[in-house]
């Protein structure tokens, strides 16, 4: 199911990628024409106009506009003026030697301004011929029969340097952003007014720098069909009034010197309010509409400076439109939704920046298509991811419900969230929120199960590790944490089992000792015993763990501390040996003596027989008593009471008097009198009186038996420790002391020290050690400074 979901998601991604590329191809073609219609066309025109405002250029110094303005109309009378007046202006300009003169004034055959008759026509024709650099406009009129060219009067046309069209191109919103450099009809072709002036001025090099489109082939076209070619977007130099402008009347009166117009392009046209020769431009938001003569001045400056605004070629335009959407679509695979949203914003900003930079270099690349595609890809793919997430949530809720059944309350809450009902006190209406609430219930159920498993894992008496198939630690319990802390090893997820178990000894078998712990755990179902170098023995066992689908997950490794178990087993073996040898030997000796006595073959005197039997019986009773006392000491069934330790010592010395007297040993008790003991009015401890006296008797008995006859055994009692809360009792003899070989095992059960020939089961000192530990105290010993001065056993107990 998971593989099918991934495949379906991959197929959807590929399908969306193909749709994105197709949409990018269509949008890039649509955006190439800024004058088109539609929503994207309007958006692109707004962007185009704002960008146009950012590319203002200094006004060309060699372009001058002679404005037919309100001042001139006020001085010369209402418009139109006589042709003699225009002839007078041309004669003034002829003396100034300009590069070209563009008369943006209609001089057609039917023009009503010819109020001064043939004389005015002759004067104007003579002035045009005298100047020899005048460009006159051609008027194209559209009638029911089609489009007709209306040139100037024949004498004017013959005298003019160029005839040119003055038509501008209106986009779908009625704004002028471009003009065709050539128009043709009925087999005649005219350049645009500004281009004609440039050709008249002889700046052919500047004209060659403009990137003109190939002219349309007119062959086979029907007559009266207007043909346009070489569309050029006008790179406006600035808002209306940007170029140097002088008044018509000022030039006519001679207020300006002749040098003012020398080697300049002079455009003559109407700028007066109500003249009708005004056009909306991309800069209208700054200064309103622009006059026709200023439009031609902007186009002339662009042609002269080699500036133009060209649409990006199809391939770069397609790449510009498609690449951001493809990148963000690819990023969806690797990025989170939040990061994808951030990157969408970054790519949108990059689109705007690149469009701006390209426009500064004269290339128009429409950003609306790329932005629209980018803004469509994100929500579409986010919807698909959200739909996939919702389906996954539904599947997981059902799967988790089957794996860990819900309680009655949880089932009711789950049904309510699925149906849009109440969840607690809040009614959930949102579909996604309902699915999230259902998943929240399932996740809480799994957390509870995880907590249950974790608590059970931590409550186990042994250290447990959960490792994966690669031998990497995934889980552990507190016992394991404490165990490895005692070994100065950190226990954290990601640790390798070979490193963790390195301090433990590997099995000694030749087939296993060279294997790693990871390999050994695969065969450790029955357990491997290993020491940790701290006198502890662990049984390391492993059992395989599986995933919910049955695939192997790893191993559960347990480390059971069996040090006590092995010690108990040794004690059991020693006890069996004690019973089988030390307890049976005296009884066997008695039976042997009785058998010999009964047979009469080797009969001995009755007194000697009874003495031997008595000795064996007493030995057996002593061994049994020591064994029972040690078992009682280890049973921890103590009856503690507050008692004076000095009185316990006195009872013990009284009990050992007979043994001491038989060997001529004197028991000397010394109780230190100091500020601590006086304040306490005695040496009080909490102790089981019977067991404590027995422990003291064992030490006194050893001192008497292992010391020389007719000597002294000293018992010194005092309060010690930094805070005066520790009672110390030192019992010293004058014997040979404890041999170095016996020091490590002196308090071990059934160990017999070799200090003398006295017999025993080796349980006396083990009993003392057990009793002292159960009372929260300790027992230790040391030899005197010189050999033959004996040994001292020190008892330490907490005082009260």
PDB file of C-alpha atoms in Angstrom, residues 336-535:
ATOM      1  CA  UNK A 336       8.571  21.216   4.106  1.00  0.00           C
ATOM      2  CA  UNK A 337       5.365  23.138   3.220  1.00  0.00           C
ATOM      3  CA  UNK A 338       6.569  26.166   5.165  1.00  0.00           C
ATOM      4  CA  UNK A 339       9.920  26.206   3.400  1.00  0.00           C
ATOM      5  CA  UNK A 340       8.171  25.678   0.055  1.00  0.00           C
ATOM      6  CA  UNK A 341       5.982  28.710   0.771  1.00  0.00           C
ATOM      7  CA  UNK A 342       9.056  30.765   1.635  1.00  0.00           C
ATOM      8  CA  UNK A 343      10.794  29.640  -1.552  1.00  0.00           C
ATOM      9  CA  UNK A 344       7.668  30.507  -3.550  1.00  0.00           C
ATOM     10  CA  UNK A 345       7.938  34.045  -2.224  1.00  0.00           C
ATOM     11  CA  UNK A 346      11.669  34.110  -3.011  1.00  0.00           C
ATOM     12  CA  UNK A 347      11.065  32.955  -6.593  1.00  0.00           C
ATOM     13  CA  UNK A 348       8.280  35.518  -7.030  1.00  0.00           C
ATOM     14  CA  UNK A 349      10.657  38.259  -5.901  1.00  0.00           C
ATOM     15  CA  UNK A 350      13.316  36.891  -8.262  1.00  0.00           C
ATOM     16  CA  UNK A 351      10.835  37.003 -11.179  1.00  0.00           C
ATOM     17  CA  UNK A 352      10.059  40.660 -10.473  1.00  0.00           C
ATOM     18  CA  UNK A 353      13.739  41.514 -10.093  1.00  0.00           C
ATOM     19  CA  UNK A 354      14.765  39.783 -13.324  1.00  0.00           C
ATOM     20  CA  UNK A 355      11.933  41.450 -15.214  1.00  0.00           C
ATOM     21  CA  UNK A 356      13.077  44.826 -13.887  1.00  0.00           C
ATOM     22  CA  UNK A 357      16.742  44.227 -14.751  1.00  0.00           C
ATOM     23  CA  UNK A 358      15.861  43.012 -18.245  1.00  0.00           C
ATOM     24  CA  UNK A 359      13.727  46.096 -18.854  1.00  0.00           C
ATOM     25  CA  UNK A 360      16.628  48.324 -17.825  1.00  0.00           C
ATOM     26  CA  UNK A 361      18.560  46.714 -20.675  1.00  0.00           C
ATOM     27  CA  UNK A 362      15.782  47.169 -23.196  1.00  0.00           C
ATOM     28  CA  UNK A 363      14.224  43.690 -22.999  1.00  0.00           C
ATOM     29  CA  UNK A 364      10.573  43.221 -22.117  1.00  0.00           C
ATOM     30  CA  UNK A 365       9.803  39.902 -20.476  1.00  0.00           C
ATOM     31  CA  UNK A 366       6.299  39.676 -19.047  1.00  0.00           C
ATOM     32  CA  UNK A 367       6.279  38.588 -15.366  1.00  0.00           C
ATOM     33  CA  UNK A 368       2.541  37.968 -14.974  1.00  0.00           C
ATOM     34  CA  UNK A 369       2.561  34.537 -16.594  1.00  0.00           C
ATOM     35  CA  UNK A 370       5.484  33.333 -14.488  1.00  0.00           C
ATOM     36  CA  UNK A 371       3.912  34.715 -11.300  1.00  0.00           C
ATOM     37  CA  UNK A 372       0.530  33.217 -12.125  1.00  0.00           C
ATOM     38  CA  UNK A 373       2.045  29.820 -12.844  1.00  0.00           C
ATOM     39  CA  UNK A 374       4.112  29.943  -9.674  1.00  0.00           C
ATOM     40  CA  UNK A 375       1.061  30.887  -7.605  1.00  0.00           C
ATOM     41  CA  UNK A 376      -0.965  28.067  -9.175  1.00  0.00           C
ATOM     42  CA  UNK A 377       1.612  25.327  -8.693  1.00  0.00           C
ATOM     43  CA  UNK A 378       1.940  25.834  -4.938  1.00  0.00           C
ATOM     44  CA  UNK A 379      -1.769  25.506  -4.010  1.00  0.00           C
ATOM     45  CA  UNK A 380      -2.385  22.670  -6.487  1.00  0.00           C
ATOM     46  CA  UNK A 381       0.457  20.538  -5.188  1.00  0.00           C
ATOM     47  CA  UNK A 382      -0.279  21.546  -1.591  1.00  0.00           C
ATOM     48  CA  UNK A 383      -3.828  20.328  -2.146  1.00  0.00           C
ATOM     49  CA  UNK A 384      -2.527  16.995  -3.398  1.00  0.00           C
ATOM     50  CA  UNK A 385      -0.171  16.656  -0.457  1.00  0.00           C
ATOM     51  CA  UNK A 386      -2.971  17.569   1.908  1.00  0.00           C
ATOM     52  CA  UNK A 387      -5.263  15.007   0.296  1.00  0.00           C
ATOM     53  CA  UNK A 388      -2.547  12.368   0.608  1.00  0.00           C
ATOM     54  CA  UNK A 389      -1.968  13.323   4.227  1.00  0.00           C
ATOM     55  CA  UNK A 390      -5.688  13.039   4.975  1.00  0.00           C
ATOM     56  CA  UNK A 391      -5.870   9.608   3.382  1.00  0.00           C
ATOM     57  CA  UNK A 392      -2.831   8.537   5.362  1.00  0.00           C
ATOM     58  CA  UNK A 393      -4.383   9.828   8.575  1.00  0.00           C
ATOM     59  CA  UNK A 394      -7.526   7.833   7.897  1.00  0.00           C
ATOM     60  CA  UNK A 395      -5.537   4.677   7.206  1.00  0.00           C
ATOM     61  CA  UNK A 396      -3.354   5.119  10.280  1.00  0.00           C
ATOM     62  CA  UNK A 397      -6.335   5.762  12.539  1.00  0.00           C
ATOM     63  CA  UNK A 398      -7.937   2.526  11.360  1.00  0.00           C
ATOM     64  CA  UNK A 399      -4.659   0.627  11.604  1.00  0.00           C
ATOM     65  CA  UNK A 400      -3.866   1.952  15.076  1.00  0.00           C
ATOM     66  CA  UNK A 401      -7.403   1.186  16.179  1.00  0.00           C
ATOM     67  CA  UNK A 402      -6.964  -2.417  15.090  1.00  0.00           C
ATOM     68  CA  UNK A 403      -3.550  -2.664  16.730  1.00  0.00           C
ATOM     69  CA  UNK A 404      -4.521  -1.002  20.024  1.00  0.00           C
ATOM     70  CA  UNK A 405      -8.318  -1.110  20.585  1.00  0.00           C
ATOM     71  CA  UNK A 406      -9.809   2.072  22.000  1.00  0.00           C
ATOM     72  CA  UNK A 407     -11.711   2.367  25.213  1.00  0.00           C
ATOM     73  CA  UNK A 408     -15.423   3.209  25.173  1.00  0.00           C
ATOM     74  CA  UNK A 409     -14.757   6.918  25.824  1.00  0.00           C
ATOM     75  CA  UNK A 410     -12.070   7.052  23.152  1.00  0.00           C
ATOM     76  CA  UNK A 411     -14.320   5.282  20.639  1.00  0.00           C
ATOM     77  CA  UNK A 412     -17.089   7.838  21.274  1.00  0.00           C
ATOM     78  CA  UNK A 413     -14.655  10.734  20.872  1.00  0.00           C
ATOM     79  CA  UNK A 414     -13.301   9.174  17.672  1.00  0.00           C
ATOM     80  CA  UNK A 415     -16.778   8.823  16.175  1.00  0.00           C
ATOM     81  CA  UNK A 416     -17.643  12.388  17.163  1.00  0.00           C
ATOM     82  CA  UNK A 417     -14.495  13.780  15.523  1.00  0.00           C
ATOM     83  CA  UNK A 418     -15.103  11.760  12.347  1.00  0.00           C
ATOM     84  CA  UNK A 419     -18.701  13.013  12.084  1.00  0.00           C
ATOM     85  CA  UNK A 420     -17.976  16.607  13.018  1.00  0.00           C
ATOM     86  CA  UNK A 421     -19.447  16.285  16.486  1.00  0.00           C
ATOM     87  CA  UNK A 422     -18.364  17.387  19.910  1.00  0.00           C
ATOM     88  CA  UNK A 423     -14.800  16.799  21.038  1.00  0.00           C
ATOM     89  CA  UNK A 424     -14.696  17.773  24.669  1.00  0.00           C
ATOM     90  CA  UNK A 425     -16.563  21.091  24.695  1.00  0.00           C
ATOM     91  CA  UNK A 426     -15.659  22.160  21.171  1.00  0.00           C
ATOM     92  CA  UNK A 427     -17.624  21.209  18.062  1.00  0.00           C
ATOM     93  CA  UNK A 428     -15.259  20.429  15.212  1.00  0.00           C
ATOM     94  CA  UNK A 429     -16.512  21.551  11.810  1.00  0.00           C
ATOM     95  CA  UNK A 430     -13.302  21.616   9.784  1.00  0.00           C
ATOM     96  CA  UNK A 431     -12.699  18.384   7.873  1.00  0.00           C
ATOM     97  CA  UNK A 432      -8.931  18.480   8.339  1.00  0.00           C
ATOM     98  CA  UNK A 433      -9.257  19.281  12.012  1.00  0.00           C
ATOM     99  CA  UNK A 434     -11.545  16.294  12.458  1.00  0.00           C
ATOM    100  CA  UNK A 435      -8.929  14.027  10.908  1.00  0.00           C
ATOM    101  CA  UNK A 436      -6.231  15.592  13.062  1.00  0.00           C
ATOM    102  CA  UNK A 437      -8.371  15.060  16.146  1.00  0.00           C
ATOM    103  CA  UNK A 438      -8.836  11.405  15.235  1.00  0.00           C
ATOM    104  CA  UNK A 439      -5.087  11.042  14.729  1.00  0.00           C
ATOM    105  CA  UNK A 440      -4.501  12.855  18.007  1.00  0.00           C
ATOM    106  CA  UNK A 441      -6.612  10.279  19.812  1.00  0.00           C
ATOM    107  CA  UNK A 442      -4.750   7.448  18.116  1.00  0.00           C
ATOM    108  CA  UNK A 443      -1.377   9.025  18.859  1.00  0.00           C
ATOM    109  CA  UNK A 444      -2.344   9.534  22.493  1.00  0.00           C
ATOM    110  CA  UNK A 445      -3.324   5.892  22.636  1.00  0.00           C
ATOM    111  CA  UNK A 446       0.052   4.899  21.231  1.00  0.00           C
ATOM    112  CA  UNK A 447       1.822   7.199  23.694  1.00  0.00           C
ATOM    113  CA  UNK A 448      -0.039   5.506  26.505  1.00  0.00           C
ATOM    114  CA  UNK A 449       1.021   2.126  25.153  1.00  0.00           C
ATOM    115  CA  UNK A 450       4.571   3.357  24.784  1.00  0.00           C
ATOM    116  CA  UNK A 451       4.482   4.612  28.369  1.00  0.00           C
ATOM    117  CA  UNK A 452       3.104   1.264  29.477  1.00  0.00           C
ATOM    118  CA  UNK A 453       5.896  -0.579  27.657  1.00  0.00           C
ATOM    119  CA  UNK A 454       8.494   1.868  28.990  1.00  0.00           C
ATOM    120  CA  UNK A 455       7.271   1.457  32.563  1.00  0.00           C
ATOM    121  CA  UNK A 456       7.349  -2.297  32.215  1.00  0.00           C
ATOM    122  CA  UNK A 457      10.808  -2.137  30.709  1.00  0.00           C
ATOM    123  CA  UNK A 458      12.033   0.039  33.569  1.00  0.00           C
ATOM    124  CA  UNK A 459      10.431  -2.215  36.165  1.00  0.00           C
ATOM    125  CA  UNK A 460      12.343  -5.263  34.954  1.00  0.00           C
ATOM    126  CA  UNK A 461      14.963  -6.412  37.449  1.00  0.00           C
ATOM    127  CA  UNK A 462      17.662  -6.839  34.823  1.00  0.00           C
ATOM    128  CA  UNK A 463      19.394  -4.402  32.510  1.00  0.00           C
ATOM    129  CA  UNK A 464      17.763  -4.510  29.062  1.00  0.00           C
ATOM    130  CA  UNK A 465      18.912  -3.116  25.726  1.00  0.00           C
ATOM    131  CA  UNK A 466      16.965  -2.968  22.467  1.00  0.00           C
ATOM    132  CA  UNK A 467      19.235  -2.881  19.414  1.00  0.00           C
ATOM    133  CA  UNK A 468      18.450  -2.880  15.707  1.00  0.00           C
ATOM    134  CA  UNK A 469      19.738  -5.252  13.052  1.00  0.00           C
ATOM    135  CA  UNK A 470      22.898  -3.172  12.659  1.00  0.00           C
ATOM    136  CA  UNK A 471      23.729  -3.422  16.352  1.00  0.00           C
ATOM    137  CA  UNK A 472      22.741   0.178  17.153  1.00  0.00           C
ATOM    138  CA  UNK A 473      21.045   0.936  20.479  1.00  0.00           C
ATOM    139  CA  UNK A 474      17.418   2.083  20.218  1.00  0.00           C
ATOM    140  CA  UNK A 475      16.003   1.686  23.765  1.00  0.00           C
ATOM    141  CA  UNK A 476      17.217   0.871  27.259  1.00  0.00           C
ATOM    142  CA  UNK A 477      15.832   0.808  30.792  1.00  0.00           C
ATOM    143  CA  UNK A 478      17.002   2.421  34.043  1.00  0.00           C
ATOM    144  CA  UNK A 479      18.808  -0.719  35.197  1.00  0.00           C
ATOM    145  CA  UNK A 480      20.898  -0.584  32.034  1.00  0.00           C
ATOM    146  CA  UNK A 481      21.577   3.119  32.596  1.00  0.00           C
ATOM    147  CA  UNK A 482      22.798   2.434  36.133  1.00  0.00           C
ATOM    148  CA  UNK A 483      24.869  -0.576  35.060  1.00  0.00           C
ATOM    149  CA  UNK A 484      26.777   1.237  32.340  1.00  0.00           C
ATOM    150  CA  UNK A 485      27.166   4.319  34.543  1.00  0.00           C
ATOM    151  CA  UNK A 486      28.999   2.096  37.041  1.00  0.00           C
ATOM    152  CA  UNK A 487      31.304   1.095  34.166  1.00  0.00           C
ATOM    153  CA  UNK A 488      31.889   4.781  33.281  1.00  0.00           C
ATOM    154  CA  UNK A 489      30.184   4.316  29.910  1.00  0.00           C
ATOM    155  CA  UNK A 490      27.616   6.659  28.432  1.00  0.00           C
ATOM    156  CA  UNK A 491      24.411   5.032  27.298  1.00  0.00           C
ATOM    157  CA  UNK A 492      22.632   6.907  24.531  1.00  0.00           C
ATOM    158  CA  UNK A 493      20.631   6.131  21.440  1.00  0.00           C
ATOM    159  CA  UNK A 494      22.929   5.457  18.515  1.00  0.00           C
ATOM    160  CA  UNK A 495      25.605   3.684  20.583  1.00  0.00           C
ATOM    161  CA  UNK A 496      26.911   0.467  19.060  1.00  0.00           C
ATOM    162  CA  UNK A 497      26.528  -2.780  20.963  1.00  0.00           C
ATOM    163  CA  UNK A 498      30.161  -3.832  20.350  1.00  0.00           C
ATOM    164  CA  UNK A 499      31.338  -0.656  22.093  1.00  0.00           C
ATOM    165  CA  UNK A 500      28.868  -1.052  24.966  1.00  0.00           C
ATOM    166  CA  UNK A 501      29.771  -4.679  25.700  1.00  0.00           C
ATOM    167  CA  UNK A 502      33.523  -4.199  25.216  1.00  0.00           C
ATOM    168  CA  UNK A 503      34.221  -4.235  29.022  1.00  0.00           C
ATOM    169  CA  UNK A 504      32.610  -7.685  29.349  1.00  0.00           C
ATOM    170  CA  UNK A 505      34.709 -10.816  28.887  1.00  0.00           C
ATOM    171  CA  UNK A 506      33.922 -12.922  25.826  1.00  0.00           C
ATOM    172  CA  UNK A 507      33.358 -16.670  26.117  1.00  0.00           C
ATOM    173  CA  UNK A 508      36.554 -18.697  26.368  1.00  0.00           C
ATOM    174  CA  UNK A 509      35.514 -21.209  23.702  1.00  0.00           C
ATOM    175  CA  UNK A 510      37.843 -21.099  20.730  1.00  0.00           C
ATOM    176  CA  UNK A 511      34.918 -20.949  18.286  1.00  0.00           C
ATOM    177  CA  UNK A 512      33.422 -17.879  19.968  1.00  0.00           C
ATOM    178  CA  UNK A 513      36.224 -15.847  21.515  1.00  0.00           C
ATOM    179  CA  UNK A 514      37.175 -14.143  18.221  1.00  0.00           C
ATOM    180  CA  UNK A 515      33.621 -13.135  17.311  1.00  0.00           C
ATOM    181  CA  UNK A 516      32.165  -9.680  17.901  1.00  0.00           C
ATOM    182  CA  UNK A 517      29.417  -9.170  20.440  1.00  0.00           C
ATOM    183  CA  UNK A 518      26.975  -8.482  17.612  1.00  0.00           C
ATOM    184  CA  UNK A 519      27.685 -11.950  16.195  1.00  0.00           C
ATOM    185  CA  UNK A 520      27.590 -13.578  19.650  1.00  0.00           C
ATOM    186  CA  UNK A 521      24.156 -12.096  20.428  1.00  0.00           C
ATOM    187  CA  UNK A 522      22.711 -13.950  17.461  1.00  0.00           C
ATOM    188  CA  UNK A 523      23.536 -17.197  19.341  1.00  0.00           C
ATOM    189  CA  UNK A 524      22.935 -15.960  22.890  1.00  0.00           C
ATOM    190  CA  UNK A 525      19.372 -17.204  23.367  1.00  0.00           C
ATOM    191  CA  UNK A 526      20.573 -19.596  26.096  1.00  0.00           C
ATOM    192  CA  UNK A 527      22.844 -16.988  27.658  1.00  0.00           C
ATOM    193  CA  UNK A 528      26.529 -16.110  27.787  1.00  0.00           C
ATOM    194  CA  UNK A 529      28.271 -15.617  31.133  1.00  0.00           C
ATOM    195  CA  UNK A 530      30.706 -12.710  31.205  1.00  0.00           C
ATOM    196  CA  UNK A 531      32.503 -10.733  33.880  1.00  0.00           C
ATOM    197  CA  UNK A 532      32.724  -6.942  33.883  1.00  0.00           C
ATOM    198  CA  UNK A 533      36.139  -6.599  35.539  1.00  0.00           C
ATOM    199  CA  UNK A 534      34.525  -5.525  38.838  1.00  0.00           C
ATOM    200  CA  UNK A 535      34.031  -9.021  40.306  1.00  0.00           C
TER     201      UNK A 535
END
